[in-house]
Amino acid sequence: MNIIFLGAPGAGKGTHAARLKVEKGYPQISTGDMLRRNIAEGTPLGLAAKQYIDEGELVPDEVVIGMVKQRLAEADAQNGFVLDGFPRTVTQAQALDGIARIDVVLNLEVTEDTVLKRLSGRRVCTSCGSVFHTSRLEDETVCPLCGGKLMQRADDKPETILHRLEVYHEQTEPLIEYYDQAGLLINVQVDGDADDNYRDILKVLGI
Ligand code: AMP
């Protein structure tokens, strides 16, 4: 099954896609992770993307479309995948229509209040990449899984979060209508507890 996770920043796209990967074997195709990896490795693509990401802007369509096209051609993506953070614009969705068949689009619905709480407390391990919330950490600086250093993403600073939400409303929200018209959209409420939300997602996907 080829799945898209749609939703505002902080809706839990990455969290649930990562869990689906571990528990159900669906490759998690996260454009945000791919871009951050390119930045960490200092590739030309990473250098081109860094400023957009740090300022909470979208990276230009042609950059991410090319990246996803390449990724979807890889062997592990031929038997299903979860797209996490792509598409984010109508132009990207139209390009995706020419690249892959999509079976279902889950729109993860979340209130702005939840987004602000989740993102401002999000910490990421610089060693293993695991993601945590400060409310569940004894020490906000050390990864409880591997002992690595926990950091706040540059784009999780309060002023950038608000801008990312604006960008989401302007550029990504129209995709709800786009995929509804295509008969692919299913809404899932994900304000509550992560385990409950994950269970709802499995139920909706029938897996
Ligand atoms: P994420 O990890 O999905 O929250 O993405 C972090 C940042 O990466 C976004 O705020 C954008 O700057 C960039 N990004 C990720 N996916 C896309 C995309 N599909 N189109 C444009 N920019 C993207």
mmCIF file of C-alpha atoms and ligand atoms in Angstrom:
data_model
loop_
_atom_site.group_PDB
_atom_site.id
_atom_site.type_symbol
_atom_site.label_atom_id
_atom_site.label_comp_id
_atom_site.label_asym_id
_atom_site.label_seq_id
_atom_site.Cartn_x
_atom_site.Cartn_y
_atom_site.Cartn_z
ATOM 1 C CA MET A 1 0.000 0.000 0.000
ATOM 2 C CA ASN A 2 1.321 3.443 -0.979
ATOM 3 C CA ILE A 3 0.431 5.909 1.767
ATOM 4 C CA ILE A 4 0.739 9.670 2.237
ATOM 5 C CA PHE A 5 0.746 11.233 5.704
ATOM 6 C CA LEU A 6 -0.608 14.753 5.407
ATOM 7 C CA GLY A 7 -0.807 17.160 8.318
ATOM 8 C CA ALA A 8 0.548 20.278 9.975
ATOM 9 C CA PRO A 9 4.045 20.329 11.456
ATOM 10 C CA GLY A 10 3.778 18.531 14.792
ATOM 11 C CA ALA A 11 0.805 16.385 13.781
ATOM 12 C CA GLY A 12 2.948 13.281 14.294
ATOM 13 C CA LYS A 13 3.662 12.304 10.687
ATOM 14 C CA GLY A 14 7.266 11.371 11.438
ATOM 15 C CA THR A 15 6.488 9.626 14.728
ATOM 16 C CA HIS A 16 3.832 7.364 13.237
ATOM 17 C CA ALA A 17 5.687 6.772 9.969
ATOM 18 C CA ALA A 18 8.757 5.675 11.945
ATOM 19 C CA ARG A 19 6.630 3.247 13.965
ATOM 20 C CA LEU A 20 4.968 1.848 10.828
ATOM 21 C CA LYS A 21 8.432 1.231 9.441
ATOM 22 C CA VAL A 22 9.588 -0.710 12.495
ATOM 23 C CA GLU A 23 6.367 -2.644 13.106
ATOM 24 C CA LYS A 24 5.003 -3.139 9.591
ATOM 25 C CA GLY A 25 8.047 -2.741 7.350
ATOM 26 C CA TYR A 26 6.812 0.219 5.314
ATOM 27 C CA PRO A 27 9.767 2.366 4.201
ATOM 28 C CA GLN A 28 9.444 5.853 5.720
ATOM 29 C CA ILE A 29 10.165 8.400 3.035
ATOM 30 C CA SER A 30 10.641 11.653 4.905
ATOM 31 C CA THR A 31 11.720 14.610 2.797
ATOM 32 C CA GLY A 32 12.585 16.535 5.983
ATOM 33 C CA ASP A 33 14.962 13.757 7.122
ATOM 34 C CA MET A 34 16.479 13.478 3.631
ATOM 35 C CA LEU A 35 17.083 17.228 3.501
ATOM 36 C CA ARG A 36 18.582 17.310 7.016
ATOM 37 C CA ARG A 37 20.881 14.405 6.079
ATOM 38 C CA ASN A 38 22.069 16.342 3.028
ATOM 39 C CA ILE A 39 22.723 19.373 5.227
ATOM 40 C CA ALA A 40 24.697 17.271 7.737
ATOM 41 C CA GLU A 41 26.771 15.774 4.905
ATOM 42 C CA GLY A 42 27.338 19.186 3.317
ATOM 43 C CA THR A 43 26.090 18.130 -0.123
ATOM 44 C CA PRO A 44 25.228 20.821 -2.717
ATOM 45 C CA LEU A 45 21.543 19.939 -2.210
ATOM 46 C CA GLY A 46 21.947 20.384 1.544
ATOM 47 C CA LEU A 47 23.677 23.731 1.095
ATOM 48 C CA ALA A 48 20.846 24.891 -1.174
ATOM 49 C CA ALA A 49 18.163 23.734 1.294
ATOM 50 C CA LYS A 50 19.579 24.888 4.627
ATOM 51 C CA GLN A 51 18.420 28.483 4.674
ATOM 52 C CA TYR A 52 14.868 27.602 3.627
ATOM 53 C CA ILE A 53 14.582 25.017 6.398
ATOM 54 C CA ASP A 54 16.099 27.199 9.110
ATOM 55 C CA GLU A 55 13.659 29.992 8.231
ATOM 56 C CA GLY A 56 10.636 27.671 8.125
ATOM 57 C CA GLU A 57 10.159 28.147 4.364
ATOM 58 C CA LEU A 58 9.549 25.339 1.917
ATOM 59 C CA VAL A 59 12.491 24.128 -0.139
ATOM 60 C CA PRO A 60 11.806 24.761 -3.862
ATOM 61 C CA ASP A 61 9.518 22.204 -5.497
ATOM 62 C CA GLU A 62 12.005 21.078 -8.141
ATOM 63 C CA VAL A 63 14.570 20.156 -5.469
ATOM 64 C CA VAL A 64 12.244 17.952 -3.410
ATOM 65 C CA ILE A 65 10.445 16.466 -6.409
ATOM 66 C CA GLY A 66 13.777 15.296 -7.884
ATOM 67 C CA MET A 67 14.812 13.859 -4.528
ATOM 68 C CA VAL A 68 11.540 11.925 -4.060
ATOM 69 C CA LYS A 69 11.520 10.667 -7.641
ATOM 70 C CA GLN A 70 14.954 9.118 -7.094
ATOM 71 C CA ARG A 71 13.978 7.660 -3.724
ATOM 72 C CA LEU A 72 10.757 6.087 -5.017
ATOM 73 C CA ALA A 73 12.735 4.328 -7.760
ATOM 74 C CA GLU A 74 14.712 2.379 -5.146
ATOM 75 C CA ALA A 75 13.993 -1.314 -4.625
ATOM 76 C CA ASP A 76 12.497 -1.073 -1.128
ATOM 77 C CA ALA A 77 9.818 1.375 -2.300
ATOM 78 C CA GLN A 78 8.306 -1.026 -4.831
ATOM 79 C CA ASN A 79 6.087 -2.851 -2.306
ATOM 80 C CA GLY A 80 4.551 0.042 -0.446
ATOM 81 C CA PHE A 81 5.804 3.139 1.371
ATOM 82 C CA VAL A 82 4.790 5.973 3.647
ATOM 83 C CA LEU A 83 5.445 9.483 2.379
ATOM 84 C CA ASP A 84 6.071 11.690 5.406
ATOM 85 C CA GLY A 85 6.210 15.405 4.616
ATOM 86 C CA PHE A 86 5.713 15.098 0.863
ATOM 87 C CA PRO A 87 3.840 16.431 -1.032
ATOM 88 C CA ARG A 88 3.581 19.865 0.592
ATOM 89 C CA THR A 89 2.345 21.861 -2.394
ATOM 90 C CA VAL A 90 -0.147 21.234 -5.190
ATOM 91 C CA THR A 91 2.749 21.319 -7.680
ATOM 92 C CA GLN A 92 4.430 18.493 -5.738
ATOM 93 C CA ALA A 93 1.181 16.491 -5.628
ATOM 94 C CA GLN A 94 0.723 16.854 -9.384
ATOM 95 C CA ALA A 95 4.315 15.732 -9.965
ATOM 96 C CA LEU A 96 3.770 12.755 -7.644
ATOM 97 C CA ASP A 97 0.726 11.718 -9.708
ATOM 98 C CA GLY A 98 3.142 11.123 -12.583
ATOM 99 C CA ILE A 99 5.637 9.199 -10.449
ATOM 100 C CA ALA A 100 3.650 6.753 -8.292
ATOM 101 C CA ARG A 101 0.181 5.390 -7.616
ATOM 102 C CA ILE A 102 -1.150 6.523 -4.247
ATOM 103 C CA ASP A 103 -3.657 4.286 -2.434
ATOM 104 C CA VAL A 104 -4.586 6.386 0.574
ATOM 105 C CA VAL A 105 -3.916 9.805 2.068
ATOM 106 C CA LEU A 106 -4.252 10.106 5.842
ATOM 107 C CA ASN A 107 -4.888 13.651 6.955
ATOM 108 C CA LEU A 108 -3.640 13.845 10.548
ATOM 109 C CA GLU A 109 -5.823 16.522 12.140
ATOM 110 C CA VAL A 110 -4.455 18.432 15.094
ATOM 111 C CA THR A 111 -5.213 21.719 16.882
ATOM 112 C CA GLU A 112 -2.766 24.610 16.776
ATOM 113 C CA ASP A 113 -2.410 24.423 20.544
ATOM 114 C CA THR A 114 -1.192 20.815 20.339
ATOM 115 C CA VAL A 115 1.232 21.707 17.545
ATOM 116 C CA LEU A 116 2.798 24.498 19.577
ATOM 117 C CA LYS A 117 3.191 22.258 22.640
ATOM 118 C CA ARG A 118 4.603 19.331 20.676
ATOM 119 C CA LEU A 119 7.087 21.282 18.578
ATOM 120 C CA SER A 120 8.398 23.585 21.278
ATOM 121 C CA GLY A 121 9.153 20.525 23.467
ATOM 122 C CA ARG A 122 10.584 18.361 20.692
ATOM 123 C CA ARG A 123 14.176 17.189 21.091
ATOM 124 C CA VAL A 124 16.129 15.106 18.578
ATOM 125 C CA CYS A 125 19.114 12.862 19.267
ATOM 126 C CA THR A 126 22.126 13.970 17.222
ATOM 127 C CA SER A 127 23.482 10.379 17.290
ATOM 128 C CA CYS A 128 20.567 7.998 16.684
ATOM 129 C CA GLY A 129 17.938 10.418 15.361
ATOM 130 C CA SER A 130 15.262 9.403 17.901
ATOM 131 C CA VAL A 131 12.686 12.059 18.728
ATOM 132 C CA PHE A 132 11.422 12.860 22.243
ATOM 133 C CA HIS A 133 9.247 15.372 24.059
ATOM 134 C CA THR A 134 10.695 17.210 27.056
ATOM 135 C CA SER A 135 7.674 16.187 29.163
ATOM 136 C CA ARG A 136 8.935 12.590 28.976
ATOM 137 C CA LEU A 137 12.616 13.262 29.544
ATOM 138 C CA GLU A 138 14.455 13.266 32.842
ATOM 139 C CA ASP A 139 17.406 15.058 31.264
ATOM 140 C CA GLU A 140 16.574 17.261 28.265
ATOM 141 C CA THR A 141 20.125 17.036 26.940
ATOM 142 C CA VAL A 142 20.861 13.280 26.895
ATOM 143 C CA CYS A 143 19.246 10.603 24.708
ATOM 144 C CA PRO A 144 17.724 7.919 26.975
ATOM 145 C CA LEU A 145 18.225 5.327 24.215
ATOM 146 C CA CYS A 146 21.849 5.803 23.171
ATOM 147 C CA GLY A 147 23.325 8.468 25.465
ATOM 148 C CA GLY A 148 23.799 10.850 22.515
ATOM 149 C CA LYS A 149 23.281 14.586 22.725
ATOM 150 C CA LEU A 150 19.704 15.879 22.426
ATOM 151 C CA MET A 151 19.147 19.115 20.499
ATOM 152 C CA GLN A 152 16.241 21.320 19.533
ATOM 153 C CA ARG A 153 15.785 21.605 15.758
ATOM 154 C CA ALA A 154 16.602 25.138 14.545
ATOM 155 C CA ASP A 155 13.133 25.309 12.975
ATOM 156 C CA ASP A 156 11.425 24.360 16.272
ATOM 157 C CA LYS A 157 12.145 27.782 17.799
ATOM 158 C CA PRO A 158 8.851 29.561 18.656
ATOM 159 C CA GLU A 159 8.986 32.263 15.948
ATOM 160 C CA THR A 160 9.867 29.730 13.235
ATOM 161 C CA ILE A 161 7.093 27.358 14.378
ATOM 162 C CA LEU A 162 4.511 30.105 13.829
ATOM 163 C CA HIS A 163 5.876 30.807 10.372
ATOM 164 C CA ARG A 164 5.853 27.093 9.476
ATOM 165 C CA LEU A 165 2.191 26.987 10.460
ATOM 166 C CA GLU A 166 1.437 29.934 8.158
ATOM 167 C CA VAL A 167 3.285 28.199 5.342
ATOM 168 C CA TYR A 168 1.306 25.034 6.067
ATOM 169 C CA HIS A 169 -2.041 26.863 5.861
ATOM 170 C CA GLU A 170 -1.106 28.672 2.670
ATOM 171 C CA GLN A 171 0.707 26.001 0.693
ATOM 172 C CA THR A 172 -0.064 22.557 2.098
ATOM 173 C CA GLU A 173 -3.664 22.738 3.339
ATOM 174 C CA PRO A 174 -5.028 22.939 -0.244
ATOM 175 C CA LEU A 175 -3.878 19.316 -0.611
ATOM 176 C CA ILE A 176 -6.726 18.219 1.653
ATOM 177 C CA GLU A 177 -9.171 19.303 -1.042
ATOM 178 C CA TYR A 178 -6.906 17.916 -3.783
ATOM 179 C CA TYR A 179 -6.882 14.403 -2.332
ATOM 180 C CA ASP A 180 -10.493 14.543 -1.195
ATOM 181 C CA GLN A 181 -11.494 15.218 -4.804
ATOM 182 C CA ALA A 182 -9.350 12.253 -5.836
ATOM 183 C CA GLY A 183 -11.322 10.084 -3.385
ATOM 184 C CA LEU A 184 -8.186 9.190 -1.419
ATOM 185 C CA LEU A 185 -8.524 11.260 1.754
ATOM 186 C CA ILE A 186 -9.223 9.899 5.231
ATOM 187 C CA ASN A 187 -9.189 12.227 8.249
ATOM 188 C CA VAL A 188 -7.758 10.982 11.543
ATOM 189 C CA GLN A 189 -7.917 13.027 14.769
ATOM 190 C CA VAL A 190 -4.489 12.955 16.416
ATOM 191 C CA ASP A 191 -4.666 15.412 19.283
ATOM 192 C CA GLY A 192 -4.494 12.826 22.027
ATOM 193 C CA ASP A 193 -2.053 10.189 23.162
ATOM 194 C CA ALA A 194 0.459 8.897 20.585
ATOM 195 C CA ASP A 195 -0.320 5.198 21.199
ATOM 196 C CA ASP A 196 -4.059 5.788 20.774
ATOM 197 C CA ASN A 197 -3.441 7.773 17.605
ATOM 198 C CA TYR A 198 -1.236 5.034 16.189
ATOM 199 C CA ARG A 199 -3.938 2.456 16.901
ATOM 200 C CA ASP A 200 -6.474 4.627 15.051
ATOM 201 C CA ILE A 201 -4.122 4.913 12.096
ATOM 202 C CA LEU A 202 -3.687 1.126 11.891
ATOM 203 C CA LYS A 203 -7.444 0.673 12.075
ATOM 204 C CA VAL A 204 -8.078 3.149 9.261
ATOM 205 C CA LEU A 205 -5.384 1.506 7.119
ATOM 206 C CA GLY A 206 -6.761 -1.949 7.930
ATOM 207 C CA ILE A 207 -3.328 -3.361 8.793
HETATM 208 P P1 AMP B 1 9.768 18.205 8.350
HETATM 209 O O1 AMP B 1 10.875 17.426 8.949
HETATM 210 O O2 AMP B 1 8.841 17.380 7.499
HETATM 211 O O3 AMP B 1 9.044 19.050 9.371
HETATM 212 O O4 AMP B 1 10.440 19.238 7.328
HETATM 213 C C1 AMP B 1 11.344 20.218 7.788
HETATM 214 C C2 AMP B 1 11.565 21.268 6.721
HETATM 215 O O5 AMP B 1 12.106 20.670 5.551
HETATM 216 C C3 AMP B 1 10.303 21.986 6.240
HETATM 217 O O6 AMP B 1 9.919 23.051 7.089
HETATM 218 C C4 AMP B 1 10.781 22.483 4.878
HETATM 219 O O7 AMP B 1 11.651 23.578 4.999
HETATM 220 C C5 AMP B 1 11.610 21.297 4.384
HETATM 221 N N1 AMP B 1 10.765 20.321 3.661
HETATM 222 C C6 AMP B 1 10.457 19.056 4.044
HETATM 223 N N2 AMP B 1 9.659 18.468 3.152
HETATM 224 C C7 AMP B 1 9.439 19.385 2.175
HETATM 225 C C8 AMP B 1 8.673 19.391 0.982
HETATM 226 N N3 AMP B 1 7.953 18.336 0.601
HETATM 227 N N4 AMP B 1 8.674 20.525 0.237
HETATM 228 C C9 AMP B 1 9.403 21.597 0.588
HETATM 229 N N5 AMP B 1 10.128 21.671 1.707
HETATM 230 C C10 AMP B 1 10.168 20.573 2.498
#
